[in-house]
Amino acid sequence: MAETIALTRLAVLGSPIKHSLSPAIHQYFAQQAGLVLRYDAIEVDDDHLSREVQRLADEGALGCNITSPHKQQAFALANRASERATIAQAANTLIFESGSRWKAENTDGTGLINDLVENLGLTLKGRTICLLGSGGAAAGVLYDLLAQQPSRIMICNRSPGRAEALALRFRAFGTVETCTLESLSRQGSFDLIINATSAGHRGTDPVLVTGLFADDSLCYDLSYGPAHAALSGWCTAHKVRCIDGLGMLVEQAAESFRLWTGFTPQTNAVLAALRAEQFQARGNLPITSPASSNSG
Ligand code: NDP
């Protein structure tokens, strides 16, 4: 009698979702774990998020990833939440504990720290950090940044009220200063400048000033792919070392996969494969990759 192989179900929900790399990343992880995975990318608007999540839960999925613009709504849908998701008031991961009991998690902060510390070898303790932006991604990474005990975190946002509200929400976890775009140039330089704005999706950089950067400062852009181009161009022109957020994307996905399945993926090979695919897509040398047919 033929053996039946169990199908693991997962998905990512958001809008727009067509270009999501999550299906490809999770297929790499599933291959490492020896799982047969169906991971769907589901386009969904605000009004239908709850219905689509319920459908996945009813169909036996382990959970789902949630991406922009639904992270706050996903948090509200869950019955319980981790401390990270609670303080961020946003979930990028739902874990289906049963068909009707869902736990909200946020793995963006773990993803960022794993990329900065494990992959790039940075030490954040005692360092100064400037965080640009105050949206869902900034809220998602602040808890883990504070846990690294930097000497200073400054949040700067186009709408100053949002930066102040974010700093207030995190005050139990450490001191967070805020400044306006206008006063950014008077704050001195930082060891690490993190771009958590969505400016790159409109082809612009988030208005940087050269005084933010000392000779050994690093600019880390949460955006990747075409959305990273404007900031990357600014940094190249101003001789600033700049890294995109592809490593964070893979690391936050790995943490979600671990929470759902108990398996910890090896991320280095997956990141290398994605970078090779990007290289190939730009019209360079052909490469082979185990999940290229699943690329999102
Ligand atoms: P949100 O829409 O929640 O927030 C957007 C933020 O960007 C707000 O603070 C907004 O300011 C600011 N902003 C938008 N346009 C500009 C501009 N032209 N100049 C200055 N600031 C601007 O988005 P998210 O927080 O969810 O995502 C932010 C970025 O992070 C996106 O590029 C996303 O792709 C990326 N991301 C990457 C991840 C990864 O794993 N690498 C994970 C999660 C997100 P205001 O408040 O004034 O509107």
mmCIF file of C-alpha atoms and ligand atoms in Angstrom:
data_model
loop_
_atom_site.group_PDB
_atom_site.id
_atom_site.type_symbol
_atom_site.label_atom_id
_atom_site.label_comp_id
_atom_site.label_asym_id
_atom_site.label_seq_id
_atom_site.Cartn_x
_atom_site.Cartn_y
_atom_site.Cartn_z
ATOM 1 C CA MET A 1 0.000 0.000 0.000
ATOM 2 C CA ALA A 2 1.344 3.441 -0.931
ATOM 3 C CA GLU A 3 2.453 5.537 2.051
ATOM 4 C CA THR A 4 0.558 8.823 2.517
ATOM 5 C CA ILE A 5 2.867 11.792 3.103
ATOM 6 C CA ALA A 6 1.360 14.419 5.407
ATOM 7 C CA LEU A 7 1.019 17.839 3.818
ATOM 8 C CA THR A 8 2.033 20.802 5.984
ATOM 9 C CA ARG A 9 -0.117 23.869 5.278
ATOM 10 C CA LEU A 10 1.039 27.468 5.781
ATOM 11 C CA ALA A 11 0.388 30.779 4.025
ATOM 12 C CA VAL A 12 1.132 34.484 3.965
ATOM 13 C CA LEU A 13 -1.700 37.022 3.780
ATOM 14 C CA GLY A 14 -1.321 40.653 2.746
ATOM 15 C CA SER A 15 -1.859 43.200 0.002
ATOM 16 C CA PRO A 16 -0.083 43.416 -2.350
ATOM 17 C CA ILE A 17 1.271 39.886 -2.014
ATOM 18 C CA LYS A 18 2.179 38.873 -5.571
ATOM 19 C CA HIS A 19 5.916 39.488 -5.191
ATOM 20 C CA SER A 20 6.279 37.986 -1.711
ATOM 21 C CA LEU A 21 9.428 35.890 -1.254
ATOM 22 C CA SER A 22 7.905 34.036 1.709
ATOM 23 C CA PRO A 23 6.612 31.035 -0.301
ATOM 24 C CA ALA A 24 10.100 30.408 -1.731
ATOM 25 C CA ILE A 25 11.835 30.896 1.626
ATOM 26 C CA HIS A 26 9.513 28.481 3.417
ATOM 27 C CA GLN A 27 9.931 25.874 0.664
ATOM 28 C CA TYR A 28 13.690 25.970 1.329
ATOM 29 C CA PHE A 29 13.016 25.490 5.042
ATOM 30 C CA ALA A 30 10.549 22.654 4.404
ATOM 31 C CA GLN A 31 13.132 20.902 2.257
ATOM 32 C CA GLN A 32 15.648 21.114 5.116
ATOM 33 C CA ALA A 33 13.035 19.773 7.555
ATOM 34 C CA GLY A 34 11.921 16.971 5.219
ATOM 35 C CA LEU A 35 8.365 18.313 5.094
ATOM 36 C CA VAL A 36 6.004 18.460 2.138
ATOM 37 C CA LEU A 37 4.704 22.014 2.312
ATOM 38 C CA ARG A 38 1.912 23.912 0.675
ATOM 39 C CA TYR A 39 2.563 27.601 1.386
ATOM 40 C CA ASP A 40 0.122 29.954 -0.329
ATOM 41 C CA ALA A 41 0.438 33.710 -0.894
ATOM 42 C CA ILE A 42 -3.082 35.054 -0.372
ATOM 43 C CA GLU A 43 -4.111 38.519 -1.518
ATOM 44 C CA VAL A 44 -6.652 39.807 0.977
ATOM 45 C CA ASP A 45 -8.204 43.155 1.897
ATOM 46 C CA ASP A 46 -9.078 44.380 5.413
ATOM 47 C CA ASP A 47 -12.660 43.179 5.228
ATOM 48 C CA HIS A 48 -11.745 39.587 4.397
ATOM 49 C CA LEU A 49 -8.672 38.938 6.564
ATOM 50 C CA SER A 50 -10.629 37.294 9.375
ATOM 51 C CA ARG A 51 -12.531 35.021 6.979
ATOM 52 C CA GLU A 52 -9.349 33.908 5.171
ATOM 53 C CA VAL A 53 -7.476 33.195 8.419
ATOM 54 C CA GLN A 54 -10.445 31.160 9.684
ATOM 55 C CA ARG A 55 -10.539 29.206 6.424
ATOM 56 C CA LEU A 56 -6.850 28.302 6.776
ATOM 57 C CA ALA A 57 -7.374 27.244 10.395
ATOM 58 C CA ASP A 58 -10.387 25.118 9.396
ATOM 59 C CA GLU A 59 -8.336 23.488 6.625
ATOM 60 C CA GLY A 60 -5.719 22.331 9.133
ATOM 61 C CA ALA A 61 -2.920 24.852 8.519
ATOM 62 C CA LEU A 62 -0.349 25.236 11.324
ATOM 63 C CA GLY A 63 -0.642 29.003 11.085
ATOM 64 C CA CYS A 64 0.126 31.874 8.755
ATOM 65 C CA ASN A 65 2.332 34.884 8.205
ATOM 66 C CA ILE A 66 0.699 38.273 8.027
ATOM 67 C CA THR A 67 2.240 41.145 6.141
ATOM 68 C CA SER A 68 1.403 44.755 5.350
ATOM 69 C CA PRO A 69 -1.155 46.237 5.882
ATOM 70 C CA HIS A 70 -2.779 43.648 8.191
ATOM 71 C CA LYS A 71 -0.328 43.162 11.086
ATOM 72 C CA GLN A 72 -2.368 45.208 13.564
ATOM 73 C CA GLN A 73 -5.651 43.551 12.567
ATOM 74 C CA ALA A 74 -4.055 40.102 12.831
ATOM 75 C CA PHE A 75 -2.939 40.903 16.365
ATOM 76 C CA ALA A 76 -6.516 41.835 17.261
ATOM 77 C CA LEU A 77 -7.876 38.576 15.797
ATOM 78 C CA ALA A 78 -5.796 36.343 18.090
ATOM 79 C CA ASN A 79 -7.020 34.930 21.421
ATOM 80 C CA ARG A 80 -3.613 35.413 23.035
ATOM 81 C CA ALA A 81 -0.283 36.978 22.176
ATOM 82 C CA SER A 82 3.392 36.880 23.077
ATOM 83 C CA GLU A 83 4.926 39.819 24.955
ATOM 84 C CA ARG A 84 6.670 40.937 21.730
ATOM 85 C CA ALA A 85 3.420 41.021 19.750
ATOM 86 C CA THR A 86 1.539 42.657 22.631
ATOM 87 C CA ILE A 87 3.976 45.525 23.002
ATOM 88 C CA ALA A 88 4.163 45.974 19.213
ATOM 89 C CA GLN A 89 0.345 45.686 18.929
ATOM 90 C CA ALA A 90 1.092 43.852 15.680
ATOM 91 C CA ALA A 91 1.529 40.249 14.565
ATOM 92 C CA ASN A 92 3.459 38.955 11.571
ATOM 93 C CA THR A 93 2.797 35.350 12.612
ATOM 94 C CA LEU A 94 -0.339 33.553 13.770
ATOM 95 C CA ILE A 95 -0.025 30.109 15.323
ATOM 96 C CA PHE A 96 -3.188 28.001 15.184
ATOM 97 C CA GLU A 97 -3.302 26.211 18.543
ATOM 98 C CA SER A 98 -6.708 24.852 17.489
ATOM 99 C CA GLY A 99 -9.282 25.790 14.859
ATOM 100 C CA SER A 100 -10.527 28.641 17.022
ATOM 101 C CA ARG A 101 -7.530 29.448 19.290
ATOM 102 C CA TRP A 102 -4.868 31.555 17.599
ATOM 103 C CA LYS A 103 -1.697 32.961 19.141
ATOM 104 C CA ALA A 104 -0.210 36.214 17.831
ATOM 105 C CA GLU A 105 3.569 36.406 17.497
ATOM 106 C CA ASN A 106 5.922 38.975 16.049
ATOM 107 C CA THR A 107 9.212 37.629 14.707
ATOM 108 C CA ASP A 108 10.442 40.826 12.980
ATOM 109 C CA GLY A 109 12.638 41.814 15.936
ATOM 110 C CA THR A 110 14.231 38.369 16.238
ATOM 111 C CA GLY A 111 14.804 38.452 12.490
ATOM 112 C CA LEU A 112 16.560 41.817 12.600
ATOM 113 C CA ILE A 113 18.753 40.926 15.594
ATOM 114 C CA ASN A 114 19.722 37.546 14.129
ATOM 115 C CA ASP A 115 20.794 39.236 10.916
ATOM 116 C CA LEU A 116 22.709 42.041 12.666
ATOM 117 C CA VAL A 117 24.351 39.923 15.367
ATOM 118 C CA GLU A 118 24.632 36.376 13.957
ATOM 119 C CA ASN A 119 25.038 37.051 10.240
ATOM 120 C CA LEU A 120 26.807 40.427 10.242
ATOM 121 C CA GLY A 121 28.717 39.956 13.512
ATOM 122 C CA LEU A 122 27.684 43.282 15.107
ATOM 123 C CA THR A 123 27.627 43.962 18.845
ATOM 124 C CA LEU A 124 24.795 46.308 19.784
ATOM 125 C CA LYS A 125 25.443 46.604 23.523
ATOM 126 C CA GLY A 126 26.636 50.137 24.287
ATOM 127 C CA ARG A 127 26.146 51.286 20.680
ATOM 128 C CA THR A 128 24.027 54.197 19.468
ATOM 129 C CA ILE A 129 21.071 53.499 17.166
ATOM 130 C CA CYS A 130 18.883 55.803 15.098
ATOM 131 C CA LEU A 131 15.594 54.196 14.015
ATOM 132 C CA LEU A 132 13.876 55.947 11.097
ATOM 133 C CA GLY A 133 10.114 55.334 10.900
ATOM 134 C CA SER A 134 7.351 54.568 13.395
ATOM 135 C CA GLY A 135 5.085 52.164 11.529
ATOM 136 C CA GLY A 136 4.476 48.464 12.077
ATOM 137 C CA ALA A 137 8.048 47.414 11.312
ATOM 138 C CA ALA A 138 9.599 49.941 13.722
ATOM 139 C CA ALA A 139 7.185 48.795 16.441
ATOM 140 C CA GLY A 140 8.045 45.168 15.672
ATOM 141 C CA VAL A 141 11.817 45.561 16.105
ATOM 142 C CA LEU A 142 12.043 47.958 19.056
ATOM 143 C CA TYR A 143 11.566 45.331 21.805
ATOM 144 C CA ASP A 144 14.481 43.241 20.538
ATOM 145 C CA LEU A 145 16.686 46.275 19.874
ATOM 146 C CA LEU A 146 16.205 47.457 23.480
ATOM 147 C CA ALA A 147 17.006 43.952 24.766
ATOM 148 C CA GLN A 148 20.468 44.310 23.206
ATOM 149 C CA GLN A 149 21.141 47.224 25.621
ATOM 150 C CA PRO A 150 22.343 49.920 23.231
ATOM 151 C CA SER A 151 23.494 53.130 24.970
ATOM 152 C CA ARG A 152 21.058 55.252 22.971
ATOM 153 C CA ILE A 153 18.033 54.738 20.703
ATOM 154 C CA MET A 154 16.643 57.715 18.831
ATOM 155 C CA ILE A 155 13.439 57.369 16.796
ATOM 156 C CA CYS A 156 12.858 59.856 14.020
ATOM 157 C CA ASN A 157 9.643 59.874 12.021
ATOM 158 C CA ARG A 158 8.084 62.090 9.381
ATOM 159 C CA SER A 159 5.004 62.424 11.622
ATOM 160 C CA PRO A 160 6.610 63.224 15.013
ATOM 161 C CA GLY A 161 3.508 62.303 17.049
ATOM 162 C CA ARG A 162 3.802 58.661 15.967
ATOM 163 C CA ALA A 163 7.444 58.518 17.102
ATOM 164 C CA GLU A 164 6.500 59.953 20.482
ATOM 165 C CA ALA A 165 3.620 57.494 20.913
ATOM 166 C CA LEU A 166 5.924 54.580 20.033
ATOM 167 C CA ALA A 167 8.612 55.709 22.500
ATOM 168 C CA LEU A 168 5.974 56.029 25.226
ATOM 169 C CA ARG A 169 4.685 52.510 24.589
ATOM 170 C CA PHE A 170 8.180 51.034 25.014
ATOM 171 C CA ARG A 171 9.279 53.061 28.051
ATOM 172 C CA ALA A 172 8.996 50.031 30.368
ATOM 173 C CA PHE A 173 11.723 48.320 28.322
ATOM 174 C CA GLY A 174 14.274 51.139 28.133
ATOM 175 C CA THR A 175 14.836 54.775 27.286
ATOM 176 C CA VAL A 176 13.889 55.802 23.792
ATOM 177 C CA GLU A 177 14.422 59.388 22.576
ATOM 178 C CA THR A 178 12.604 60.964 19.656
ATOM 179 C CA CYS A 179 13.402 63.765 17.262
ATOM 180 C CA THR A 180 11.822 65.401 14.242
ATOM 181 C CA LEU A 181 13.179 65.264 10.694
ATOM 182 C CA GLU A 182 14.075 68.942 11.111
ATOM 183 C CA SER A 183 16.172 68.316 14.247
ATOM 184 C CA LEU A 184 17.795 65.089 12.986
ATOM 185 C CA SER A 185 20.896 66.919 11.770
ATOM 186 C CA ARG A 186 21.536 68.184 15.334
ATOM 187 C CA GLN A 187 21.604 64.716 16.959
ATOM 188 C CA GLY A 188 25.216 63.846 16.106
ATOM 189 C CA SER A 189 26.280 60.546 14.546
ATOM 190 C CA PHE A 190 25.073 57.012 15.331
ATOM 191 C CA ASP A 191 26.790 53.616 15.095
ATOM 192 C CA LEU A 192 23.742 52.088 13.419
ATOM 193 C CA ILE A 193 21.056 53.818 11.380
ATOM 194 C CA ILE A 194 18.051 51.584 10.679
ATOM 195 C CA ASN A 195 15.634 52.564 7.944
ATOM 196 C CA ALA A 196 12.189 51.235 8.888
ATOM 197 C CA THR A 197 10.294 53.616 6.619
ATOM 198 C CA SER A 198 8.462 52.561 3.484
ATOM 199 C CA ALA A 199 9.902 55.492 1.484
ATOM 200 C CA GLY A 200 11.819 53.097 -0.790
ATOM 201 C CA HIS A 201 8.580 51.642 -2.157
ATOM 202 C CA ARG A 202 7.969 55.052 -3.737
ATOM 203 C CA GLY A 203 11.528 55.165 -5.033
ATOM 204 C CA THR A 204 12.765 57.756 -2.530
ATOM 205 C CA ASP A 205 15.168 57.622 0.391
ATOM 206 C CA PRO A 206 13.856 58.665 3.831
ATOM 207 C CA VAL A 207 15.697 62.035 3.827
ATOM 208 C CA LEU A 208 19.083 61.294 5.329
ATOM 209 C CA VAL A 209 21.669 63.761 6.540
ATOM 210 C CA THR A 210 25.402 63.090 6.317
ATOM 211 C CA GLY A 211 25.970 64.125 9.967
ATOM 212 C CA LEU A 212 24.204 60.921 11.079
ATOM 213 C CA PHE A 213 27.105 58.819 9.853
ATOM 214 C CA ALA A 214 30.597 58.492 11.329
ATOM 215 C CA ASP A 215 33.308 56.670 9.337
ATOM 216 C CA ASP A 216 32.356 53.246 10.709
ATOM 217 C CA SER A 217 28.574 53.723 10.881
ATOM 218 C CA LEU A 218 26.328 51.153 9.246
ATOM 219 C CA CYS A 219 23.036 51.888 7.528
ATOM 220 C CA TYR A 220 20.644 48.919 7.704
ATOM 221 C CA ASP A 221 17.638 49.166 5.402
ATOM 222 C CA LEU A 222 14.671 46.939 6.268
ATOM 223 C CA SER A 223 13.632 47.259 2.618
ATOM 224 C CA TYR A 224 15.109 44.938 0.018
ATOM 225 C CA GLY A 225 14.892 44.434 -3.743
ATOM 226 C CA PRO A 226 13.767 47.462 -5.792
ATOM 227 C CA ALA A 227 12.575 49.271 -2.619
ATOM 228 C CA HIS A 228 16.209 49.312 -1.387
ATOM 229 C CA ALA A 229 17.538 51.045 -4.520
ATOM 230 C CA ALA A 230 17.085 54.714 -3.535
ATOM 231 C CA LEU A 231 18.702 54.378 -0.095
ATOM 232 C CA SER A 232 21.455 52.181 -1.492
ATOM 233 C CA GLY A 233 22.176 54.872 -4.107
ATOM 234 C CA TRP A 234 22.296 57.613 -1.455
ATOM 235 C CA CYS A 235 24.679 55.554 0.702
ATOM 236 C CA THR A 236 26.965 54.731 -2.225
ATOM 237 C CA ALA A 237 27.132 58.430 -3.168
ATOM 238 C CA HIS A 238 28.003 59.347 0.435
ATOM 239 C CA LYS A 239 30.410 56.407 1.033
ATOM 240 C CA VAL A 240 28.216 54.892 3.774
ATOM 241 C CA ARG A 241 28.178 51.117 4.313
ATOM 242 C CA CYS A 242 24.637 49.930 3.658
ATOM 243 C CA ILE A 243 22.935 46.525 3.994
ATOM 244 C CA ASP A 244 19.465 45.578 2.739
ATOM 245 C CA GLY A 245 16.787 43.734 4.744
ATOM 246 C CA LEU A 246 16.873 40.430 2.862
ATOM 247 C CA GLY A 247 18.758 38.775 5.724
ATOM 248 C CA MET A 248 16.126 39.980 8.188
ATOM 249 C CA LEU A 249 13.377 38.660 5.926
ATOM 250 C CA VAL A 250 14.934 35.175 5.935
ATOM 251 C CA GLU A 251 15.618 35.298 9.685
ATOM 252 C CA GLN A 252 12.102 36.390 10.664
ATOM 253 C CA ALA A 253 10.723 33.644 8.429
ATOM 254 C CA ALA A 254 13.021 31.087 10.100
ATOM 255 C CA GLU A 255 11.731 32.086 13.533
ATOM 256 C CA SER A 256 8.111 31.742 12.347
ATOM 257 C CA PHE A 257 8.894 28.320 10.855
ATOM 258 C CA ARG A 258 10.503 27.240 14.145
ATOM 259 C CA LEU A 259 7.449 28.370 16.125
ATOM 260 C CA TRP A 260 5.089 26.417 13.844
ATOM 261 C CA THR A 261 7.082 23.220 13.341
ATOM 262 C CA GLY A 262 9.749 23.059 16.075
ATOM 263 C CA PHE A 263 12.443 22.830 13.356
ATOM 264 C CA THR A 264 15.178 25.504 13.291
ATOM 265 C CA PRO A 265 16.165 26.176 9.651
ATOM 266 C CA GLN A 266 19.720 26.834 8.495
ATOM 267 C CA THR A 267 19.373 30.341 7.119
ATOM 268 C CA ASN A 268 22.768 31.012 5.501
ATOM 269 C CA ALA A 269 22.189 28.707 2.542
ATOM 270 C CA VAL A 270 18.709 30.147 1.967
ATOM 271 C CA LEU A 271 19.969 33.725 2.025
ATOM 272 C CA ALA A 272 22.789 32.823 -0.371
ATOM 273 C CA ALA A 273 20.291 31.168 -2.742
ATOM 274 C CA LEU A 274 17.993 34.228 -2.691
ATOM 275 C CA ARG A 275 20.911 36.568 -3.366
ATOM 276 C CA ALA A 276 21.955 34.333 -6.249
ATOM 277 C CA GLU A 277 18.389 34.438 -7.619
ATOM 278 C CA GLN A 278 18.409 38.253 -7.385
ATOM 279 C CA PHE A 279 21.760 38.274 -9.184
ATOM 280 C CA GLN A 280 20.351 36.039 -11.900
ATOM 281 C CA ALA A 281 17.199 38.160 -12.216
ATOM 282 C CA ARG A 282 19.394 41.176 -12.937
ATOM 283 C CA GLY A 283 20.632 39.298 -16.013
ATOM 284 C CA ASN A 284 23.862 37.821 -14.708
ATOM 285 C CA LEU A 285 25.150 34.250 -14.563
ATOM 286 C CA PRO A 286 22.704 31.323 -14.339
ATOM 287 C CA ILE A 287 22.463 29.594 -10.986
ATOM 288 C CA THR A 288 20.810 26.450 -9.716
ATOM 289 C CA SER A 289 18.693 26.484 -6.580
ATOM 290 C CA PRO A 290 16.555 23.804 -4.949
ATOM 291 C CA ALA A 291 13.353 25.874 -4.893
ATOM 292 C CA SER A 292 13.695 28.202 -7.844
ATOM 293 C CA SER A 293 10.394 26.963 -9.262
ATOM 294 C CA ASN A 294 8.644 28.212 -6.118
ATOM 295 C CA SER A 295 10.000 31.732 -6.127
ATOM 296 C CA GLY A 296 7.405 34.383 -5.304
HETATM 297 P P1 NDP B 1 4.124 51.237 7.647
HETATM 298 O O1 NDP B 1 3.271 51.658 6.510
HETATM 299 O O2 NDP B 1 3.503 50.695 8.884
HETATM 300 O O3 NDP B 1 5.024 52.516 8.128
HETATM 301 C C1 NDP B 1 5.688 53.286 7.167
HETATM 302 C C2 NDP B 1 6.637 54.250 7.852
HETATM 303 O O4 NDP B 1 7.414 54.891 6.843
HETATM 304 C C3 NDP B 1 5.938 55.346 8.660
HETATM 305 O O5 NDP B 1 6.722 55.659 9.780
HETATM 306 C C4 NDP B 1 5.934 56.511 7.650
HETATM 307 O O6 NDP B 1 5.911 57.778 8.257
HETATM 308 C C5 NDP B 1 7.271 56.306 6.979
HETATM 309 N N1 NDP B 1 7.360 56.882 5.648
HETATM 310 C C6 NDP B 1 6.655 56.545 4.547
HETATM 311 N N2 NDP B 1 7.060 57.275 3.483
HETATM 312 C C7 NDP B 1 8.047 58.090 3.923
HETATM 313 C C8 NDP B 1 8.862 59.072 3.302
HETATM 314 N N3 NDP B 1 8.738 59.370 2.010
HETATM 315 N N4 NDP B 1 9.800 59.706 4.045
HETATM 316 C C9 NDP B 1 9.930 59.414 5.366
HETATM 317 N N5 NDP B 1 9.178 58.498 6.019
HETATM 318 C C10 NDP B 1 8.247 57.851 5.302
HETATM 319 O O7 NDP B 1 5.193 50.228 7.020
HETATM 320 P P2 NDP B 1 5.983 49.078 7.798
HETATM 321 O O8 NDP B 1 6.480 49.661 9.071
HETATM 322 O O9 NDP B 1 5.176 47.852 7.850
HETATM 323 O O10 NDP B 1 7.202 48.770 6.798
HETATM 324 C C11 NDP B 1 8.291 49.680 6.662
HETATM 325 C C12 NDP B 1 9.322 49.066 5.723
HETATM 326 O O11 NDP B 1 9.932 47.938 6.331
HETATM 327 C C13 NDP B 1 8.754 48.583 4.391
HETATM 328 O O12 NDP B 1 9.659 48.930 3.362
HETATM 329 C C14 NDP B 1 8.717 47.080 4.546
HETATM 330 O O13 NDP B 1 8.836 46.418 3.315
HETATM 331 C C15 NDP B 1 9.937 46.850 5.414
HETATM 332 N N6 NDP B 1 9.872 45.602 6.187
HETATM 333 C C16 NDP B 1 10.880 44.680 6.016
HETATM 334 C C17 NDP B 1 10.901 43.513 6.743
HETATM 335 C C18 NDP B 1 12.018 42.534 6.540
HETATM 336 O O14 NDP B 1 11.902 41.394 7.019
HETATM 337 N N7 NDP B 1 13.120 42.919 5.891
HETATM 338 C C19 NDP B 1 9.839 43.179 7.708
HETATM 339 C C20 NDP B 1 8.848 44.228 7.844
HETATM 340 C C21 NDP B 1 8.865 45.385 7.083
HETATM 341 P P3 NDP B 1 4.529 58.455 8.741
HETATM 342 O O15 NDP B 1 4.244 57.887 10.102
HETATM 343 O O16 NDP B 1 4.848 59.898 8.768
HETATM 344 O O17 NDP B 1 3.477 58.102 7.723
#
